Coordinates of C-alpha atoms and ligand atoms in Angstrom, one line a residue:
M1449 CA -14.4 2.6 -14.2
R1450 CA -14.1 0.6 -11.0
S1451 CA -11.8 2.0 -8.2
T1452 CA -9.4 -1.0 -8.7
Q1453 CA -8.9 0.0 -12.2
I1454 CA -8.4 3.7 -11.3
R1455 CA -5.6 2.7 -8.9
S1456 CA -3.9 0.4 -11.4
T1457 CA -4.2 2.9 -14.3
F1458 CA -2.5 5.5 -12.2
L1459 CA 0.3 3.2 -11.0
D1460 CA 0.9 1.7 -14.4
F1461 CA 1.1 5.1 -16.0
F1462 CA 3.7 6.4 -13.7
T1463 CA 5.7 3.1 -13.3
S1464 CA 6.0 2.9 -17.0
R1465 CA 7.5 6.5 -16.8
G1466 CA 10.3 5.4 -14.5
H1467 CA 8.5 5.8 -11.1
R1468 CA 9.2 3.5 -8.3
Q1469 CA 6.0 2.0 -6.8
V1470 CA 6.1 2.6 -3.0
P1471 CA 3.5 1.2 -0.6
S1472 CA 1.4 3.4 1.4
S1473 CA 2.8 4.4 4.8
P1474 CA 0.6 3.5 7.8
L1475 CA -1.9 6.1 9.0
I1476 CA 0.2 6.6 12.1
P1477 CA 3.1 8.5 10.7
S1478 CA 6.7 8.3 11.7
D1479 CA 6.8 12.1 11.7
P1480 CA 6.4 13.2 15.3
T1481 CA 4.8 16.5 14.3
L1482 CA 2.0 14.9 12.5
L1483 CA -1.0 13.3 14.2
L1484 CA -2.2 11.2 11.2
A1485 CA -1.0 10.7 7.6
N1486 CA -2.8 13.3 5.6
A1487 CA -1.1 13.3 2.2
G1488 CA 1.0 11.0 0.0
M1489 CA 4.1 13.2 0.5
N1490 CA 4.3 12.7 4.3
Q1491 CA 6.5 9.6 4.1
F1492 CA 8.8 11.4 1.7
K1493 CA 9.2 14.6 3.7
P1494 CA 13.0 13.8 4.5
Y1495 CA 13.6 13.4 0.7
F1496 CA 12.1 16.7 -0.1
L1497 CA 14.1 18.4 2.7
G1498 CA 17.3 16.9 1.4
E1499 CA 17.9 15.1 4.8
V1500 CA 17.9 11.7 3.1
T1501 CA 18.8 10.8 -0.4
P1502 CA 16.5 8.1 -1.7
E1503 CA 17.7 5.3 -4.1
F1504 CA 15.3 6.6 -6.7
T1505 CA 14.3 10.0 -7.9
R1506 CA 10.7 9.2 -9.0
A1507 CA 8.0 7.6 -7.0
T1508 CA 4.4 6.7 -7.2
S1509 CA 2.0 5.5 -4.4
V1510 CA -1.7 5.1 -3.2
Q1511 CA -1.6 6.6 0.3
K1512 CA -4.2 6.2 3.0
C1513 CA -5.0 9.6 4.3
A1514 CA -7.1 10.7 7.3
R1515 CA -8.3 14.3 7.6
T1516 CA -10.4 14.9 10.7
S1517 CA -10.5 18.6 9.8
D1518 CA -13.1 17.6 7.1
I1519 CA -15.4 15.7 9.5
A1520 CA -18.1 18.3 9.5
N1521 CA -18.2 18.2 5.6
V1522 CA -19.0 14.6 5.5
G1523 CA -22.5 14.3 3.9
R1524 CA -22.7 18.1 3.5
T1525 CA -20.4 18.3 0.5
N1526 CA -20.1 15.8 -2.2
R1527 CA -16.4 15.6 -2.0
H1528 CA -15.1 15.2 1.6
A1529 CA -14.3 12.1 3.5
T1530 CA -12.4 11.7 6.7
F1531 CA -10.5 8.8 5.3
F1532 CA -9.5 8.7 1.6
E1533 CA -7.0 7.3 -0.8
M1534 CA -4.6 9.6 -2.5
L1535 CA -2.9 8.6 -5.7
G1536 CA 0.4 10.4 -6.1
N1537 CA 3.5 10.8 -8.3
F1538 CA 6.7 12.4 -6.9
S1539 CA 10.0 13.7 -8.2
F1540 CA 12.9 14.2 -5.8
G1541 CA 15.0 16.8 -7.7
D1542 CA 14.2 15.1 -11.0
Y1543 CA 11.5 16.5 -13.3
F1544 CA 9.6 19.7 -12.3
K1545 CA 6.7 21.8 -13.4
A1546 CA 6.6 21.2 -17.2
D1547 CA 6.6 17.3 -16.9
A1548 CA 4.4 17.2 -13.8
I1549 CA 1.8 19.2 -15.7
A1550 CA 2.2 17.1 -19.0
Y1551 CA 1.8 13.8 -17.2
A1552 CA -1.2 15.0 -15.2
W1553 CA -2.9 16.2 -18.5
E1554 CA -2.2 13.0 -20.4
L1555 CA -3.4 10.8 -17.7
C1556 CA -6.7 12.8 -17.1
T1557 CA -7.5 13.1 -20.7
Q1558 CA -6.3 9.9 -22.2
G1559 CA -5.9 7.4 -19.3
Y1560 CA -9.1 8.3 -17.6
G1561 CA -10.9 9.8 -20.7
L1562 CA -12.0 13.0 -18.9
E1563 CA -13.4 15.6 -21.3
K1564 CA -10.9 18.4 -21.9
D1565 CA -13.6 21.0 -21.9
R1566 CA -14.7 20.1 -18.4
L1567 CA -11.3 20.6 -16.9
W1568 CA -10.4 23.8 -15.2
I1569 CA -7.1 24.7 -13.9
T1570 CA -6.0 26.9 -11.0
V1571 CA -2.6 28.2 -10.5
Y1572 CA -0.9 30.2 -7.7
E1573 CA -1.4 33.9 -8.3
D1574 CA 2.3 34.7 -9.1
D1575 CA 3.0 31.6 -11.1
D1576 CA 3.2 32.9 -14.6
E1577 CA 5.3 29.9 -15.6
A1578 CA 2.6 27.3 -14.6
E1579 CA -0.1 29.3 -16.5
Q1580 CA 2.1 29.4 -19.7
L1581 CA 2.6 25.6 -19.4
W1582 CA -1.1 25.0 -19.3
R1583 CA -1.7 27.3 -22.1
K1584 CA 0.9 25.5 -24.2
I1585 CA -0.7 22.2 -23.6
G1586 CA -4.0 23.6 -25.0
V1587 CA -6.1 24.8 -22.0
P1588 CA -7.7 28.1 -23.0
A1589 CA -7.0 31.1 -20.8
S1590 CA -10.8 31.3 -19.9
R1591 CA -10.5 28.0 -18.0
I1592 CA -7.3 29.0 -16.0
Q1593 CA -7.8 30.9 -12.7
R1594 CA -5.3 32.3 -10.4
L1595 CA -5.9 31.9 -6.7
G1596 CA -4.0 33.0 -3.6
M1597 CA -2.0 31.5 -0.7
E1598 CA -5.0 29.8 0.9
E1599 CA -6.0 27.8 -2.0
N1600 CA -2.9 27.3 -4.2
Y1601 CA 0.1 27.3 -1.9
W1602 CA 0.4 23.9 -0.4
S1603 CA 2.0 23.0 3.0
M1604 CA 1.5 20.1 5.3
G1605 CA -0.1 22.0 8.1
V1606 CA 3.1 21.4 10.1
P1607 CA 6.6 22.6 9.4
G1608 CA 8.1 21.1 6.4
P1609 CA 8.5 21.5 2.6
C1610 CA 5.9 23.6 0.7
G1611 CA 5.4 25.4 -2.5
P1612 CA 3.0 26.9 -5.0
S1613 CA 0.5 24.5 -6.5
S1614 CA -1.6 24.1 -9.5
E1615 CA -4.9 22.2 -9.4
I1616 CA -7.1 20.3 -11.9
N1617 CA -10.8 20.7 -11.3
Y1618 CA -13.7 19.0 -13.0
D1619 CA -16.9 20.7 -14.0
R1620 CA -19.7 18.6 -12.8
G1621 CA -22.3 20.8 -14.6
P1622 CA -25.1 23.2 -13.5
A1623 CA -26.8 20.6 -11.4
F1624 CA -23.9 20.8 -9.0
G1625 CA -23.6 24.6 -8.5
R1626 CA -23.2 27.9 -10.2
E1627 CA -20.9 28.7 -13.0
G1628 CA -17.7 30.7 -12.9
G1629 CA -15.0 28.1 -12.4
P1630 CA -13.4 26.8 -9.1
A1631 CA -12.9 30.2 -7.8
A1632 CA -16.7 30.6 -7.7
D1633 CA -17.9 27.1 -6.7
S1634 CA -15.8 24.3 -5.5
E1635 CA -18.7 21.8 -5.5
R1636 CA -19.6 22.2 -9.1
Y1637 CA -15.9 22.6 -10.1
M1638 CA -14.7 19.7 -8.0
E1639 CA -10.9 19.7 -7.3
I1640 CA -9.4 16.3 -8.2
W1641 CA -5.7 16.7 -8.5
N1642 CA -3.2 18.9 -6.8
L1643 CA 0.3 19.4 -8.3
V1644 CA 2.7 20.9 -5.8
F1645 CA 5.9 22.5 -7.0
M1646 CA 8.0 21.8 -3.9
Q1647 CA 10.6 24.6 -3.6
N1648 CA 10.3 26.3 -0.2
Q1649 CA 10.5 25.3 3.4
R1650 CA 8.1 26.4 6.2
G1651 CA 9.1 26.9 9.8
E1652 CA 7.0 26.9 12.9
G1653 CA 4.3 29.4 13.8
P1654 CA 1.3 29.7 16.1
A1655 CA -1.1 29.0 13.3
K1656 CA -0.8 27.5 9.8
K1657 CA -1.2 30.9 8.1
D1658 CA 1.7 32.3 10.3
Y1659 CA 4.2 29.7 9.4
P1660 CA 7.1 31.7 8.0
I1661 CA 8.5 30.6 4.7
L1662 CA 12.2 30.0 5.5
G1663 CA 13.8 29.7 2.1
E1664 CA 14.5 27.4 -0.8
L1665 CA 14.8 23.7 -0.6
P1666 CA 18.1 22.2 -1.6
Q1667 CA 16.4 21.0 -4.9
K1668 CA 13.1 21.5 -6.7
S1669 CA 10.8 18.6 -6.5
I1670 CA 7.2 17.5 -7.3
D1671 CA 4.5 16.2 -5.1
T1672 CA 1.1 15.5 -6.4
G1673 CA -2.1 14.1 -5.0
L1674 CA -5.2 12.8 -6.9
G1675 CA -8.2 11.9 -4.8
L1676 CA -9.3 8.4 -5.7
D1677 CA -12.6 8.8 -4.1
R1678 CA -13.4 12.0 -6.1
L1679 CA -12.3 10.6 -9.4
A1680 CA -14.3 7.5 -8.8
A1681 CA -17.4 9.6 -8.2
I1682 CA -16.9 11.3 -11.5
L1683 CA -15.9 8.1 -13.5
Q1684 CA -18.8 6.1 -11.9
G1685 CA -21.2 8.9 -12.6
V1686 CA -22.4 9.1 -9.0
E1687 CA -23.2 12.1 -6.8
N1688 CA -20.8 11.9 -4.0
V1689 CA -17.8 10.0 -2.5
C1690 CA -20.0 7.9 -0.4
T1691 CA -21.8 6.3 -3.3
T1692 CA -18.7 5.1 -5.3
D1693 CA -17.8 1.5 -5.2
L1694 CA -15.5 2.3 -2.3
L1695 CA -18.3 2.9 0.1
L1696 CA -21.6 1.9 -1.6
P1697 CA -21.6 -1.7 -0.1
T1698 CA -21.3 -0.1 3.4
L1699 CA -24.0 2.4 2.6
K1700 CA -26.2 -0.5 1.7
T1701 CA -25.4 -2.2 4.9
V1702 CA -26.5 0.9 6.8
Q1703 CA -29.7 0.8 4.7
E1704 CA -30.4 -2.7 5.8
L1705 CA -29.7 -1.9 9.5
A1706 CA -32.0 1.1 9.3
G1707 CA -34.6 -0.7 7.3
R1708 CA -35.0 2.1 5.0
E1709 CA -33.6 3.6 1.7
Y1710 CA -30.8 6.1 1.3
P1711 CA -31.2 9.0 1.0
G1712 CA -34.3 9.2 3.1
G1713 CA -35.8 12.6 4.0
G1714 CA -34.4 15.8 5.6
E1715 CA -31.1 15.2 7.5
E1716 CA -31.2 11.4 7.0
K1717 CA -29.0 11.6 4.0
V1718 CA -26.2 13.1 6.1
S1719 CA -26.6 10.5 8.7
F1720 CA -26.4 7.6 6.2
Q1721 CA -23.2 9.0 4.8
V1722 CA -21.7 9.8 8.2
V1723 CA -22.3 6.1 9.4
A1724 CA -20.9 4.6 6.2
E1725 CA -18.0 7.0 5.7
H1726 CA -16.9 7.0 9.4
S1727 CA -17.0 3.2 9.5
R1728 CA -14.3 3.0 6.9
S1729 CA -12.1 5.5 8.8
I1730 CA -12.7 3.6 12.0
A1731 CA -11.8 0.2 10.4
F1732 CA -8.6 1.7 8.8
L1733 CA -7.4 3.4 12.0
I1734 CA -7.9 0.4 14.2
A1735 CA -6.2 -1.9 11.6
D1736 CA -3.3 0.5 11.8
G1737 CA -3.0 0.3 15.5
V1738 CA -5.0 3.3 16.8
L1739 CA -7.1 2.5 19.9
P1740 CA -9.7 4.8 21.5
A1741 CA -8.3 7.2 24.0
K1742 CA -8.9 10.5 25.7
D1743 CA -6.5 12.5 23.5
G1744 CA -4.4 12.3 20.3
R1745 CA -5.2 9.9 17.6
G1746 CA -7.2 7.7 20.0
Y1747 CA -9.5 10.7 20.5
V1748 CA -9.9 11.1 16.8
L1749 CA -11.0 7.4 16.6
R1750 CA -13.3 7.7 19.6
R1751 CA -14.8 11.0 18.1
L1752 CA -15.5 9.1 14.8
M1753 CA -17.0 6.1 16.6
R1754 CA -19.3 8.1 18.8
R1755 CA -20.4 10.4 15.9
A1756 CA -21.2 7.4 13.7
I1757 CA -23.1 5.8 16.6
R1758 CA -25.2 8.9 17.3
H1759 CA -26.0 9.2 13.5
A1760 CA -27.0 5.5 13.4
C1761 CA -29.3 6.4 16.4
L1762 CA -30.8 9.4 14.4
L1763 CA -31.6 6.9 11.7
G1764 CA -33.5 4.8 14.1
I1765 CA -31.1 2.0 14.2
D1766 CA -31.6 0.1 17.4
G1767 CA -28.7 -1.9 18.8
P1768 CA -25.0 -2.3 17.8
V1769 CA -24.1 -1.0 14.3
L1770 CA -20.4 -0.6 14.0
S1771 CA -19.3 -4.3 14.0
T1772 CA -21.6 -4.8 11.1
T1773 CA -20.6 -1.8 9.1
T1774 CA -16.9 -2.2 9.7
A1775 CA -17.2 -5.8 8.6
S1776 CA -18.7 -4.6 5.3
V1777 CA -15.8 -2.2 4.9
I1778 CA -13.4 -5.1 5.4
T1779 CA -15.2 -7.3 2.9
N1780 CA -15.3 -4.6 0.4
L1781 CA -11.7 -3.2 0.8
G1782 CA -9.8 -6.1 2.5
E1783 CA -8.4 -7.4 -0.7
V1784 CA -6.8 -4.2 -1.7
W1785 CA -5.8 -3.3 1.8
P1786 CA -4.8 -6.7 3.5
E1787 CA -4.2 -5.0 6.9
L1788 CA -8.0 -4.7 7.2
A1789 CA -8.5 -8.4 6.8
D1790 CA -5.5 -9.3 8.9
H1791 CA -6.9 -7.2 11.9
S1792 CA -10.6 -7.9 11.4
S1793 CA -11.1 -9.4 14.8
L1794 CA -9.2 -6.5 16.5
V1795 CA -11.6 -4.1 14.7
E1796 CA -14.6 -6.1 15.8
R1797 CA -13.4 -6.2 19.4
V1798 CA -12.7 -2.5 19.6
V1799 CA -15.9 -1.3 18.0
T1800 CA -18.0 -3.6 20.1
A1801 CA -16.5 -2.5 23.4
E1802 CA -16.8 1.1 22.4
E1803 CA -20.3 0.8 21.2
K1804 CA -21.3 -0.9 24.4
S1805 CA -19.8 1.7 26.7
F1806 CA -21.3 4.6 24.6
T1807 CA -24.8 3.3 24.0
R1808 CA -25.3 2.8 27.6
T1809 CA -25.2 6.6 28.1
L1810 CA -26.2 7.8 24.6
T1811 CA -30.0 7.8 25.2
Q1812 CA -29.7 9.6 28.5
G1813 CA -27.1 12.0 27.1
S1814 CA -29.3 12.7 24.0
R1815 CA -32.2 13.5 26.3
L1816 CA -30.1 16.0 28.3
L1817 CA -28.9 17.5 25.1
D1818 CA -32.4 18.0 23.7
A1819 CA -33.6 19.4 27.0
A1820 CA -30.6 21.8 27.0
I1821 CA -31.6 22.9 23.5
T1822 CA -35.2 23.5 24.4
H1823 CA -34.2 25.3 27.6
T1824 CA -31.6 27.5 25.9
R1825 CA -34.2 28.5 23.3
S1826 CA -37.0 29.3 25.7
A1827 CA -34.5 31.4 27.8
G1828 CA -34.0 33.5 24.7
S1829 CA -30.3 32.5 24.6
A1830 CA -28.3 31.4 21.6
S1831 CA -25.6 29.5 23.6
I1832 CA -25.8 26.2 25.5
A1833 CA -24.1 26.5 28.9
G1834 CA -20.5 25.2 29.2
E1835 CA -21.7 23.2 32.2
T1836 CA -24.0 21.2 30.1
A1837 CA -21.4 20.5 27.5
F1838 CA -19.1 19.4 30.3
E1839 CA -21.7 17.1 31.9
L1840 CA -22.4 15.5 28.5
H1841 CA -18.6 14.9 28.0
D1842 CA -17.9 13.8 31.6
T1843 CA -20.9 11.8 32.4
Y1844 CA -22.3 10.7 29.1
G1845 CA -19.1 10.4 27.0
F1846 CA -20.2 13.0 24.4
P1847 CA -17.2 14.3 22.6
V1848 CA -17.7 18.1 22.9
E1849 CA -17.5 18.4 19.1
L1850 CA -20.6 16.3 19.0
T1851 CA -22.4 18.7 21.3
I1852 CA -21.2 21.7 19.3
E1853 CA -22.5 20.0 16.1
A1854 CA -25.9 19.2 17.5
A1855 CA -26.2 22.7 18.8
R1856 CA -25.2 24.1 15.5
D1857 CA -27.9 21.9 13.8
A1858 CA -30.4 23.5 16.1
G1859 CA -29.1 27.1 15.3
L1860 CA -27.2 27.4 18.7
T1861 CA -23.7 27.6 19.9
V1862 CA -22.0 26.2 23.0
D1863 CA -20.1 28.2 25.6
E1864 CA -16.8 26.6 24.7
D1865 CA -14.7 28.9 26.9
R1866 CA -16.6 27.8 29.9
F1867 CA -16.4 24.2 28.8
V1868 CA -12.6 24.4 28.4
A1869 CA -12.3 26.1 31.8
L1870 CA -14.2 23.3 33.5
L1871 CA -12.2 20.6 31.7
T1872 CA -8.9 22.2 32.7
E1873 CA -10.0 22.4 36.3
Q1874 CA -10.9 18.7 36.2
Q1875 CA -7.6 17.8 34.6
Q1876 CA -5.6 19.7 37.2
R1877 CA -7.5 18.0 40.0
A1878 CA -6.7 14.6 38.3
K1879 CA -3.0 15.5 37.9
A1880 CA -2.7 16.5 41.6
R1881 CA -4.4 13.2 42.6
G1882 CA -2.1 11.3 40.2
K1883 CA 1.0 12.8 41.8
S1884 CA 0.1 11.8 45.3
R1885 CA -0.8 8.3 44.1
T1886 CA 2.6 8.0 42.3
A1887 CA 4.4 9.1 45.4
E1888 CA 2.5 6.6 47.5
A1889 CA 3.5 3.8 45.0
L1890 CA 7.1 4.8 45.2
R1891 CA 7.1 4.7 48.9
R1892 CA 5.5 1.2 48.9
Q1893 CA 8.2 0.2 46.3
D1894 CA 10.9 1.3 48.7
A1895 CA 9.2 -0.7 51.5
Y1896 CA 9.2 -3.9 49.3
R1897 CA 12.8 -3.3 48.4
E1898 CA 13.8 -3.2 52.0
L1899 CA 11.7 -6.3 52.7
S1900 CA 13.2 -8.3 49.8
A1901 CA 16.7 -7.2 50.9
R1902 CA 16.0 -8.5 54.3
H1903 CA 14.6 -11.8 53.3
G1904 CA 16.9 -12.5 50.3
S1905 CA 15.6 -13.5 46.9
T1906 CA 12.1 -15.0 46.7
D1907 CA 9.5 -15.3 44.1
F1908 CA 8.7 -11.7 44.5
V1909 CA 6.1 -10.1 42.3
G1910 CA 5.8 -6.8 43.9
Y1911 CA 7.9 -4.7 41.4
D1912 CA 5.8 -5.8 38.4
R1913 CA 2.6 -5.1 40.2
L1914 CA 3.8 -1.7 41.4
Q1915 CA 5.2 -0.8 38.0
T1916 CA 2.0 -1.5 36.4
E1917 CA 0.2 0.6 39.1
A1918 CA 2.5 3.4 38.6
T1919 CA 2.1 3.5 34.8
V1920 CA -1.7 3.4 35.1
V1921 CA -1.5 6.4 37.4
Ligands
ATP2328 P1 -10.6 20.8 -0.9 O1 -10.3 22.1 -1.3 O2 -11.7 20.2 -1.9 O3 -11.0 20.5 0.5 P2 -7.8 20.2 -0.7 O4 -7.3 21.4 -1.4 O5 -7.9 20.3 0.9 O6 -9.4 19.9 -1.2 P3 -5.4 18.7 -1.1 O7 -4.8 19.0 0.2 O8 -5.0 19.6 -2.3 O9 -7.1 18.9 -1.0 O10 -5.3 17.1 -1.4 C1 -5.1 16.7 -2.6 C2 -6.2 15.9 -3.2 O11 -6.7 15.0 -2.2 C3 -7.4 16.8 -3.5 O12 -7.3 17.4 -4.8 C4 -8.6 15.8 -3.5 O13 -8.8 15.1 -4.8 C5 -8.2 14.8 -2.5 N1 -8.8 15.1 -1.2 C6 -8.5 16.1 -0.3 N2 -9.2 16.1 0.8 C7 -10.2 15.1 0.6 C8 -11.2 14.6 1.4 N3 -11.5 15.1 2.6 N4 -11.9 13.6 0.9 C9 -11.6 13.0 -0.3 N5 -10.6 13.5 -1.1 C10 -9.9 14.5 -0.6
MG2329 MG1 -9.5 20.6 2.1
MG2330 MG1 -8.5 23.0 -2.3
MG2331 MG1 -5.9 21.3 -2.9

């Protein structure tokens, strides 16, 4: 089944059951606590919290999601991408557990024709009701597993609605891992669909696991997320999310640029997937208005671009790559996601500029990195100096995560504390410099004001210029 049909089957199923079809929200969320959209429920957070009452009580969507937290998994697991599409159905105080479970089961087994015997269910450890509902639908107890907070209690990663969840996992067979259900092997028993029974609210805390559960939501709701990329891998009989029709054309473009076949030998398979997969995230992020920057979302984008460029280099691709690979993403997905086609020239300009500035230093930086790895090893140490990571960051534009990753591949670590200390020192110096430059700009602004008051109104451009200067500082 092609991905277009997987999407339409999902949306048709739920619209014909009274769900309003809502477009994806942009990757830049309106929620200030969230860096990038990471789930279909994000845009409905105020509905779940009872802050806003929607005109409808049931919704369905295909949401663009970005999860940088999965970046290191790309190419290493079959199931993780940094950008993916999440198919979802939602109930705002309308139906709850029983219907959510019945809908999901019907769609999986009848709509998508997944074999019942291959489906394994997980439920939150205390959720007897969910287990009973699955049993009633015909899932044998031997294929239902109970898992704890970490796996089966969903929250956004920021304060907001949350609740116990129940997940549908697909057994890909012994070629993908060991037996024992999703609790034993999450690659063989790939999680495809998460049903969240939204009933509580989480407050703030230092780390996700410390967020306190504050109490009940005003009403019980449903939030579900089915990974399009994962379901496509299953229904198209391919190994991983990068070889589905969502990404295969881009993977082929990478093959052509590299002049060799996927998967290649050794680590090349990972590099092929990284370049193709990151190219899609890059295109979607830029099309939604993210531009490369030193921090925040812009840093996520920069990190993805630089990582993709480095992996292209590891494949022996000489010369620019991202403009070609992102163009392939746009050709392949631009019809379903028109924002890609609408912003194709912006995507091209941004990736070309970034690639130009990074490739200038990539070779020298890689040489320094390789030398540091050799040096660290021969000195009998397991950790690359923080100074080296800082120089790679500061002089060669290597995001520190890239250095850490290369070190890890070589069996080493990076002295991250030292790196952070050096970075903080540098930032403090820059801040101090910035302050004195702002003060100087304001002094000059006063002087211009005085001048203009003395000479009356003229075509005076000083304020604009000074203002620009002041913001750049
Ligand atoms: P996993 O445990 O495999 O990392 P998850 O529990 O983090 O997945 P959820 O937060 O429950 O995932 O998201 C709902 C669904 O979105 C998942 O069941 C899966 O189908 C899909 N999904 C999640 N993360 C990714 C990803 N990085 N790439 C592709 N699809 C994903
Ligand atoms: Mg995950
Ligand atoms: Mg999971
Ligand atoms: Mg999950």
